[in-house]
Amino acid sequence: MAVTTQEQQHGLTAHSHGAGAPISSRADHFASFDVDAFEVPGGREEIWRFTPMKRLAGLHSGAPATGTAAVEVKAAEGVRVESVARGDERLGTAGTPADRIAAQAWNSFTEATVVTLPKDTKVEPTTITVTGAGRGEVAYGHVQVRAEQFAEAVVVIDHRGSGAYADNLEFVVADGAHLTVVAIQDWADDAVHVSAHHAKLGRDATFKHTVITLGGDLVRLTPVVTYTGRGGDAELLGLYFADAGQHLEHRTFVDHAVSNCRSNVVYKGALQGEGAHTVWIGDVLIRAAAEGTETFELNRNLVLTDGARADSVPNLEIETGEIEGAGHASATGRFDDEQLFYLQARGIPEEQARRLVVRGFFHEILLKIAVPEVRERLEAAIEAELEAVGV
């Protein structure tokens, strides 16, 4: 793949790459559970400047719920599943909404689903299926996954169906717990999904969060990770494939406020078709108290056809020089002609050669998906995307 790369290693001041003005410190960004504390965004704000506001189905301006998304949990043995009211004291403990849609979702859900993974136990995968309210309908939701002390589990969250849907997903990972999450956005072509993912990690907790975004008209996800104890380890992975007219936006934020924690962010996307648009914003903040931090973030985009656009902006802000290492990298490009020539010179037809390049591009992410049936499903979905335009 021929790319243009922007990289910065071990910087000691806030900096960003990409179009637009430099960002302000993430430490100063506003957050609140009160939707009225946020102004209705117009699209010129930094956090909204890439988002086509007219396609949000009114989620940003207070659209009332007209339907209900169905939440179905296929729980492994020993996993507790509860439907709770807004007043449950556990809700909101993983993080606070940082934009108006997340606050609107917090104030609009009628019932939350809490999934608790028992302590000192390794359980089989649990699947949470969220189905939209239907074409033309608006719905809000809230799901919290709690991994108790020394629990070890995989949770698959599968989004499907139609309609507009905004939600908050919480992941509370207790001391010594190991939680793996695979969040799939496989919506129908008309769907709009705006989701805030809040993860809070305890001491020596491990959190592996994989986002797969394939369907929907507009999907915007904001995964946020915070640490409460030393030794926390977060790996954020993402795979997205945008077709003609799709807008897929991912905004990750890792907030290192505790010493001796680690994070690694790797997102890869492919685009094809007129008007396909992807956005990746990767923010990492290493606060003054977070000595011994080790972090890296990487975004790669592969543009398969004319008319597609990928925006990629890694931001790294460091408030202490006492770190193990920090860096980021971003690259966007088309097929590498040399790679194609190499494969064709060995008797592989051009169309098959192009598919091999795309498969290889995504292989790193797919290989890390812990559930074989999910991995096979996604491989088939990627193959179907490639067949759609004859790649």
Tab-separated table of C-alpha atoms in Angstrom:
chain	number	residue	atom	x	y	z
A	1	MET	CA	0.000	0.000	0.000
A	2	ALA	CA	1.417	3.389	-0.975
A	3	VAL	CA	0.963	5.720	1.994
A	4	THR	CA	1.761	9.130	3.352
A	5	THR	CA	2.754	8.738	6.996
A	6	GLN	CA	2.708	11.184	9.875
A	7	GLU	CA	4.486	10.065	13.019
A	8	GLN	CA	5.638	11.650	16.257
A	9	GLN	CA	7.495	9.848	19.020
A	10	HIS	CA	8.055	10.859	22.640
A	11	GLY	CA	6.693	14.392	22.350
A	12	LEU	CA	6.437	16.320	25.615
A	13	THR	CA	3.749	18.835	24.660
A	14	ALA	CA	0.245	18.625	23.252
A	15	HIS	CA	0.156	18.246	19.488
A	16	SER	CA	-2.103	16.947	16.751
A	17	HIS	CA	-1.975	15.907	13.115
A	18	GLY	CA	-4.609	16.506	10.469
A	19	ALA	CA	-6.743	19.306	9.112
A	20	GLY	CA	-8.090	22.122	11.253
A	21	ALA	CA	-6.889	24.102	14.241
A	22	PRO	CA	-4.927	22.492	17.099
A	23	ILE	CA	-7.142	20.930	19.727
A	24	SER	CA	-7.448	22.194	23.277
A	25	SER	CA	-6.370	19.919	26.103
A	26	ARG	CA	-8.562	16.867	26.580
A	27	ALA	CA	-8.169	17.448	30.297
A	28	ASP	CA	-10.408	20.499	29.901
A	29	HIS	CA	-13.205	18.891	27.874
A	30	PHE	CA	-16.657	19.278	29.405
A	31	ALA	CA	-18.718	16.312	30.634
A	32	SER	CA	-22.112	16.175	32.329
A	33	PHE	CA	-25.145	13.953	32.847
A	34	ASP	CA	-27.353	17.016	32.274
A	35	VAL	CA	-28.334	17.284	28.613
A	36	ASP	CA	-29.279	20.951	29.056
A	37	ALA	CA	-25.695	21.731	30.074
A	38	PHE	CA	-24.699	21.154	26.437
A	39	GLU	CA	-25.537	23.533	23.627
A	40	VAL	CA	-27.139	22.026	20.536
A	41	PRO	CA	-24.157	21.474	18.215
A	42	GLY	CA	-24.162	23.088	14.792
A	43	GLY	CA	-21.256	21.174	13.264
A	44	ARG	CA	-18.542	23.806	13.634
A	45	GLU	CA	-17.450	22.545	17.042
A	46	GLU	CA	-14.193	20.582	17.133
A	47	ILE	CA	-15.843	17.337	18.211
A	48	TRP	CA	-18.535	17.602	15.525
A	49	ARG	CA	-16.689	19.129	12.565
A	50	PHE	CA	-16.426	15.863	10.617
A	51	THR	CA	-19.988	14.667	11.360
A	52	PRO	CA	-22.800	15.335	8.819
A	53	MET	CA	-25.265	16.819	11.305
A	54	LYS	CA	-28.282	16.622	8.981
A	55	ARG	CA	-27.969	12.843	8.937
A	56	LEU	CA	-28.182	12.421	12.737
A	57	ALA	CA	-31.988	12.022	12.718
A	58	GLY	CA	-32.270	14.749	15.349
A	59	LEU	CA	-30.329	12.809	18.000
A	60	HIS	CA	-28.209	15.898	18.660
A	61	SER	CA	-31.153	18.265	19.059
A	62	GLY	CA	-33.346	16.309	21.457
A	63	ALA	CA	-35.388	14.017	19.213
A	64	PRO	CA	-37.826	12.156	21.483
A	65	ALA	CA	-37.921	8.378	21.569
A	66	THR	CA	-40.593	6.963	19.304
A	67	GLY	CA	-39.709	3.311	19.777
A	68	THR	CA	-37.669	0.897	21.857
A	69	ALA	CA	-34.592	-1.072	20.875
A	70	ALA	CA	-34.726	-4.733	21.894
A	71	VAL	CA	-31.882	-6.001	24.092
A	72	GLU	CA	-31.449	-9.769	24.297
A	73	VAL	CA	-28.713	-11.406	26.373
A	74	LYS	CA	-27.492	-14.935	25.788
A	75	ALA	CA	-25.584	-15.338	29.030
A	76	ALA	CA	-22.976	-17.929	29.891
A	77	GLU	CA	-23.488	-20.048	32.982
A	78	GLY	CA	-22.938	-18.028	36.151
A	79	VAL	CA	-23.384	-14.628	34.486
A	80	ARG	CA	-26.064	-12.439	36.089
A	81	VAL	CA	-28.386	-10.370	33.892
A	82	GLU	CA	-30.622	-7.639	35.325
A	83	SER	CA	-33.009	-5.025	33.949
A	84	VAL	CA	-32.790	-1.988	36.212
A	85	ALA	CA	-34.301	1.487	36.486
A	86	ARG	CA	-32.395	4.728	36.085
A	87	GLY	CA	-31.981	5.105	39.837
A	88	ASP	CA	-29.716	2.064	40.168
A	89	GLU	CA	-26.574	3.390	41.890
A	90	ARG	CA	-24.257	1.320	39.697
A	91	LEU	CA	-25.215	3.174	36.536
A	92	GLY	CA	-22.919	5.975	35.448
A	93	THR	CA	-19.920	4.750	37.446
A	94	ALA	CA	-17.750	4.032	34.382
A	95	GLY	CA	-17.881	7.530	32.926
A	96	THR	CA	-19.799	10.743	32.287
A	97	PRO	CA	-21.299	11.801	28.921
A	98	ALA	CA	-18.954	14.149	27.060
A	99	ASP	CA	-21.283	15.293	24.291
A	100	ARG	CA	-24.938	16.201	23.933
A	101	ILE	CA	-26.068	12.958	22.297
A	102	ALA	CA	-24.519	10.831	25.049
A	103	ALA	CA	-26.236	13.035	27.650
A	104	GLN	CA	-29.515	12.787	25.730
A	105	ALA	CA	-29.207	8.999	25.710
A	106	TRP	CA	-28.522	9.017	29.468
A	107	ASN	CA	-31.643	11.060	30.145
A	108	SER	CA	-33.866	9.179	27.693
A	109	PHE	CA	-33.509	5.465	28.387
A	110	THR	CA	-36.329	3.848	30.345
A	111	GLU	CA	-34.592	0.649	31.410
A	112	ALA	CA	-30.932	-0.387	31.537
A	113	THR	CA	-29.412	-3.850	31.164
A	114	VAL	CA	-26.676	-4.799	33.658
A	115	VAL	CA	-24.550	-7.880	32.946
A	116	THR	CA	-22.307	-9.014	35.817
A	117	LEU	CA	-19.424	-11.436	35.340
A	118	PRO	CA	-18.745	-13.310	38.612
A	119	LYS	CA	-15.474	-12.847	40.488
A	120	ASP	CA	-12.688	-15.438	40.465
A	121	THR	CA	-14.341	-17.165	37.497
A	122	LYS	CA	-13.585	-17.735	33.821
A	123	VAL	CA	-16.826	-18.041	31.862
A	124	GLU	CA	-17.813	-18.841	28.295
A	125	PRO	CA	-18.630	-15.961	25.888
A	126	THR	CA	-21.796	-13.954	26.530
A	127	THR	CA	-23.670	-12.299	23.646
A	128	ILE	CA	-25.753	-9.125	23.911
A	129	THR	CA	-27.897	-8.450	20.830
A	130	VAL	CA	-29.326	-4.957	20.335
A	131	THR	CA	-31.961	-4.597	17.596
A	132	GLY	CA	-33.064	-1.159	16.415
A	133	ALA	CA	-36.629	0.063	16.857
A	134	GLY	CA	-37.344	0.013	13.122
A	135	ARG	CA	-37.098	2.248	10.078
A	136	GLY	CA	-37.923	5.861	10.919
A	137	GLU	CA	-38.022	5.229	14.682
A	138	VAL	CA	-35.786	6.791	17.357
A	139	ALA	CA	-34.642	4.868	20.435
A	140	TYR	CA	-32.219	5.267	23.335
A	141	GLY	CA	-30.521	2.655	25.466
A	142	HIS	CA	-28.051	1.831	28.210
A	143	VAL	CA	-26.011	-1.330	28.866
A	144	GLN	CA	-23.447	-1.902	31.605
A	145	VAL	CA	-21.025	-4.839	31.777
A	146	ARG	CA	-19.373	-5.440	35.162
A	147	ALA	CA	-16.359	-7.743	35.465
A	148	GLU	CA	-15.867	-8.477	39.149
A	149	GLN	CA	-12.478	-9.012	40.768
A	150	PHE	CA	-10.353	-11.592	38.913
A	151	ALA	CA	-13.190	-12.458	36.506
A	152	GLU	CA	-12.221	-13.468	32.970
A	153	ALA	CA	-14.762	-13.288	30.155
A	154	VAL	CA	-15.577	-12.398	26.554
A	155	VAL	CA	-18.673	-10.326	25.765
A	156	VAL	CA	-19.962	-9.836	22.211
A	157	ILE	CA	-22.307	-6.873	21.650
A	158	ASP	CA	-24.088	-7.241	18.306
A	159	HIS	CA	-26.025	-4.274	16.883
A	160	ARG	CA	-28.456	-4.879	14.039
A	161	GLY	CA	-31.750	-3.712	12.557
A	162	SER	CA	-33.019	-0.283	11.484
A	163	GLY	CA	-33.789	3.125	12.926
A	164	ALA	CA	-31.890	5.787	14.862
A	165	TYR	CA	-30.296	4.672	18.121
A	166	ALA	CA	-28.135	6.442	20.722
A	167	ASP	CA	-26.748	4.758	23.807
A	168	ASN	CA	-24.098	4.594	26.501
A	169	LEU	CA	-22.185	1.357	27.048
A	170	GLU	CA	-20.337	0.998	30.342
A	171	PHE	CA	-17.544	-1.438	31.157
A	172	VAL	CA	-16.489	-1.626	34.794
A	173	VAL	CA	-13.392	-3.824	35.080
A	174	ALA	CA	-12.465	-4.571	38.686
A	175	ASP	CA	-8.979	-5.223	40.083
A	176	GLY	CA	-7.278	-8.139	38.374
A	177	ALA	CA	-10.178	-8.811	35.987
A	178	HIS	CA	-9.732	-9.603	32.292
A	179	LEU	CA	-12.559	-8.399	30.041
A	180	THR	CA	-12.647	-8.822	26.266
A	181	VAL	CA	-15.389	-6.979	24.369
A	182	VAL	CA	-16.277	-7.298	20.681
A	183	ALA	CA	-18.749	-4.595	19.599
A	184	ILE	CA	-20.252	-5.214	16.146
A	185	GLN	CA	-22.148	-2.575	14.173
A	186	ASP	CA	-23.913	-4.576	11.448
A	187	TRP	CA	-26.889	-2.263	10.948
A	188	ALA	CA	-29.250	-2.018	7.995
A	189	ASP	CA	-28.449	0.620	5.376
A	190	ASP	CA	-30.834	3.225	6.873
A	191	ALA	CA	-29.616	3.037	10.475
A	192	VAL	CA	-28.059	5.872	12.494
A	193	HIS	CA	-26.078	4.843	15.568
A	194	VAL	CA	-24.274	7.181	17.979
A	195	SER	CA	-22.691	5.426	20.928
A	196	ALA	CA	-20.428	6.360	23.852
A	197	HIS	CA	-18.365	3.529	25.334
A	198	HIS	CA	-17.060	4.190	28.866
A	199	ALA	CA	-14.468	1.820	30.356
A	200	LYS	CA	-13.043	2.121	33.870
A	201	LEU	CA	-10.144	-0.166	34.776
A	202	GLY	CA	-9.047	-1.183	38.273
A	203	ARG	CA	-5.593	-2.156	39.475
A	204	ASP	CA	-3.901	-4.741	37.210
A	205	ALA	CA	-7.090	-5.013	35.142
A	206	THR	CA	-6.921	-5.953	31.460
A	207	PHE	CA	-9.415	-4.620	28.925
A	208	LYS	CA	-9.456	-5.625	25.259
A	209	HIS	CA	-12.032	-3.699	23.221
A	210	THR	CA	-12.596	-4.507	19.543
A	211	VAL	CA	-14.956	-2.463	17.379
A	212	ILE	CA	-16.214	-3.844	14.056
A	213	THR	CA	-18.231	-1.350	11.982
A	214	LEU	CA	-19.717	-2.492	8.683
A	215	GLY	CA	-23.375	-1.426	8.419
A	216	GLY	CA	-25.463	1.690	8.865
A	217	ASP	CA	-25.906	4.990	7.088
A	218	LEU	CA	-24.079	6.912	9.834
A	219	VAL	CA	-22.229	5.368	12.770
A	220	ARG	CA	-20.281	7.411	15.308
A	221	LEU	CA	-18.567	5.692	18.255
A	222	THR	CA	-16.553	7.274	21.083
A	223	PRO	CA	-14.688	4.694	23.222
A	224	VAL	CA	-13.141	6.236	26.374
A	225	VAL	CA	-10.802	4.449	28.795
A	226	THR	CA	-9.860	5.643	32.297
A	227	TYR	CA	-7.706	3.987	34.965
A	228	THR	CA	-8.231	3.868	38.730
A	229	GLY	CA	-5.225	1.739	39.751
A	230	ARG	CA	-1.667	0.937	38.735
A	231	GLY	CA	-1.009	-1.826	36.224
A	232	GLY	CA	-4.096	-1.306	34.072
A	233	ASP	CA	-3.745	-2.500	30.476
A	234	ALA	CA	-6.087	-1.466	27.631
A	235	GLU	CA	-5.994	-2.582	24.013
A	236	LEU	CA	-8.413	-0.818	21.645
A	237	LEU	CA	-8.797	-2.412	18.222
A	238	GLY	CA	-11.011	-1.368	15.345
A	239	LEU	CA	-11.977	-2.590	11.878
A	240	TYR	CA	-14.322	-0.642	9.593
A	241	PHE	CA	-15.397	-0.915	5.949
A	242	ALA	CA	-17.294	1.986	4.384
A	243	ASP	CA	-19.348	1.711	1.199
A	244	ALA	CA	-20.757	4.452	-1.039
A	245	GLY	CA	-22.493	7.141	1.010
A	246	GLN	CA	-21.637	5.659	4.407
A	247	HIS	CA	-20.195	7.799	7.196
A	248	LEU	CA	-18.279	5.792	9.812
A	249	GLU	CA	-16.655	7.777	12.617
A	250	HIS	CA	-14.560	6.508	15.525
A	251	ARG	CA	-13.154	8.740	18.277
A	252	THR	CA	-11.007	6.997	20.879
A	253	PHE	CA	-9.765	8.636	24.081
A	254	VAL	CA	-7.372	7.020	26.558
A	255	ASP	CA	-6.982	9.040	29.756
A	256	HIS	CA	-3.804	8.062	31.598
A	257	ALA	CA	-4.205	9.604	35.056
A	258	VAL	CA	-2.561	6.772	37.042
A	259	SER	CA	1.069	5.650	36.966
A	260	ASN	CA	2.415	2.473	35.363
A	261	CYS	CA	-0.483	1.747	33.021
A	262	ARG	CA	-0.411	0.723	29.353
A	263	SER	CA	-2.542	1.314	26.268
A	264	ASN	CA	-2.357	0.269	22.643
A	265	VAL	CA	-4.752	1.485	19.943
A	266	VAL	CA	-4.887	-0.045	16.439
A	267	TYR	CA	-7.690	0.876	14.009
A	268	LYS	CA	-7.804	-0.139	10.345
A	269	GLY	CA	-10.364	0.840	7.730
A	270	ALA	CA	-11.161	0.309	4.056
A	271	LEU	CA	-13.319	2.531	1.856
A	272	GLN	CA	-14.981	2.059	-1.503
A	273	GLY	CA	-17.615	3.911	-3.510
A	274	GLU	CA	-18.638	7.495	-4.133
A	275	GLY	CA	-19.124	9.454	-0.904
A	276	ALA	CA	-17.750	6.786	1.435
A	277	HIS	CA	-16.295	8.684	4.396
A	278	THR	CA	-14.441	7.456	7.466
A	279	VAL	CA	-13.146	9.469	10.398
A	280	TRP	CA	-10.736	8.313	13.081
A	281	ILE	CA	-9.730	10.645	15.913
A	282	GLY	CA	-7.321	9.124	18.419
A	283	ASP	CA	-6.722	11.086	21.636
A	284	VAL	CA	-4.272	10.034	24.337
A	285	LEU	CA	-3.700	12.155	27.448
A	286	ILE	CA	-0.863	11.344	29.837
A	287	ARG	CA	-1.423	13.417	32.956
A	288	ALA	CA	1.322	14.636	35.284
A	289	ALA	CA	0.675	11.834	37.790
A	290	ALA	CA	0.874	9.074	35.152
A	291	GLU	CA	4.584	8.294	35.379
A	292	GLY	CA	5.720	5.037	33.803
A	293	THR	CA	2.991	5.125	31.132
A	294	GLU	CA	3.487	3.143	27.925
A	295	THR	CA	1.168	3.991	25.021
A	296	PHE	CA	0.956	3.861	21.248
A	297	GLU	CA	-1.824	4.471	18.732
A	298	LEU	CA	-2.004	3.563	15.058
A	299	ASN	CA	-4.532	4.181	12.298
A	300	ARG	CA	-4.311	2.824	8.737
A	301	ASN	CA	-6.805	3.415	5.920
A	302	LEU	CA	-6.958	1.684	2.540
A	303	VAL	CA	-8.861	3.568	-0.197
A	304	LEU	CA	-10.115	1.088	-2.788
A	305	THR	CA	-11.937	3.362	-5.269
A	306	ASP	CA	-12.203	6.980	-6.346
A	307	GLY	CA	-14.681	9.216	-4.528
A	308	ALA	CA	-13.921	7.921	-1.022
A	309	ARG	CA	-12.349	9.992	1.760
A	310	ALA	CA	-10.618	9.060	5.015
A	311	ASP	CA	-9.805	11.580	7.764
A	312	SER	CA	-7.302	10.492	10.393
A	313	VAL	CA	-6.153	12.648	13.324
A	314	PRO	CA	-3.944	11.194	16.091
A	315	ASN	CA	-3.494	13.460	19.119
A	316	LEU	CA	-0.967	12.844	21.889
A	317	GLU	CA	-0.718	15.081	24.958
A	318	ILE	CA	1.948	14.447	27.593
A	319	GLU	CA	2.230	16.304	30.898
A	320	THR	CA	5.185	14.373	32.340
A	321	GLY	CA	8.558	13.346	30.950
A	322	GLU	CA	8.774	10.276	33.186
A	323	ILE	CA	7.186	7.757	30.798
A	324	GLU	CA	8.176	4.399	29.355
A	325	GLY	CA	7.215	5.385	25.831
A	326	ALA	CA	4.581	7.152	23.774
A	327	GLY	CA	3.921	7.593	20.085
A	328	HIS	CA	1.420	7.522	17.279
A	329	ALA	CA	1.170	6.939	13.549
A	330	SER	CA	-1.412	7.548	10.838
A	331	ALA	CA	-1.432	6.617	7.157
A	332	THR	CA	-3.944	6.625	4.301
A	333	GLY	CA	-3.327	5.340	0.783
A	334	ARG	CA	-4.322	3.157	-2.138
A	335	PHE	CA	-3.143	-0.255	-3.281
A	336	ASP	CA	0.608	-0.537	-3.611
A	337	ASP	CA	1.280	-1.269	-7.295
A	338	GLU	CA	4.448	-3.139	-6.366
A	339	GLN	CA	2.494	-5.521	-4.127
A	340	LEU	CA	-0.016	-6.197	-6.901
A	341	PHE	CA	2.752	-6.692	-9.459
A	342	TYR	CA	4.529	-9.122	-7.135
A	343	LEU	CA	1.398	-11.263	-6.772
A	344	GLN	CA	0.471	-11.095	-10.456
A	345	ALA	CA	4.002	-12.054	-11.453
A	346	ARG	CA	3.431	-15.291	-9.588
A	347	GLY	CA	0.344	-16.141	-11.609
A	348	ILE	CA	-2.350	-14.655	-9.366
A	349	PRO	CA	-5.080	-12.796	-11.325
A	350	GLU	CA	-5.415	-9.077	-10.565
A	351	GLU	CA	-8.845	-9.331	-8.904
A	352	GLN	CA	-7.699	-12.133	-6.615
A	353	ALA	CA	-4.474	-10.273	-5.880
A	354	ARG	CA	-6.427	-7.210	-4.741
A	355	ARG	CA	-8.552	-9.334	-2.426
A	356	LEU	CA	-5.456	-10.908	-0.915
A	357	VAL	CA	-4.035	-7.469	-0.184
A	358	VAL	CA	-7.249	-6.390	1.601
A	359	ARG	CA	-7.439	-9.624	3.591
A	360	GLY	CA	-3.833	-9.178	4.648
A	361	PHE	CA	-4.545	-5.581	5.617
A	362	PHE	CA	-7.293	-6.660	8.054
A	363	HIS	CA	-5.630	-9.892	9.187
A	364	GLU	CA	-3.972	-8.324	12.253
A	365	ILE	CA	-7.336	-7.278	13.681
A	366	LEU	CA	-9.324	-10.386	12.749
A	367	LEU	CA	-6.680	-12.655	14.234
A	368	LYS	CA	-7.233	-11.097	17.661
A	369	ILE	CA	-10.984	-11.787	17.793
A	370	ALA	CA	-11.323	-14.455	20.452
A	371	VAL	CA	-14.624	-16.011	19.263
A	372	PRO	CA	-14.102	-18.195	16.152
A	373	GLU	CA	-17.705	-17.986	14.898
A	374	VAL	CA	-17.605	-14.186	15.127
A	375	ARG	CA	-14.288	-14.072	13.280
A	376	GLU	CA	-15.644	-16.308	10.504
A	377	ARG	CA	-18.775	-14.170	10.188
A	378	LEU	CA	-16.711	-11.004	9.812
A	379	GLU	CA	-14.390	-12.596	7.271
A	380	ALA	CA	-17.446	-13.525	5.199
A	381	ALA	CA	-18.833	-9.985	5.541
A	382	ILE	CA	-15.572	-8.459	4.304
A	383	GLU	CA	-15.563	-10.856	1.368
A	384	ALA	CA	-19.107	-9.773	0.509
A	385	GLU	CA	-18.045	-6.116	0.624
A	386	LEU	CA	-15.243	-6.810	-1.847
A	387	GLU	CA	-17.522	-8.722	-4.206
A	388	ALA	CA	-19.943	-5.780	-4.259
A	389	VAL	CA	-17.558	-3.709	-6.395
A	390	GLY	CA	-15.592	-6.522	-7.953
A	391	VAL	CA	-12.395	-5.963	-5.981
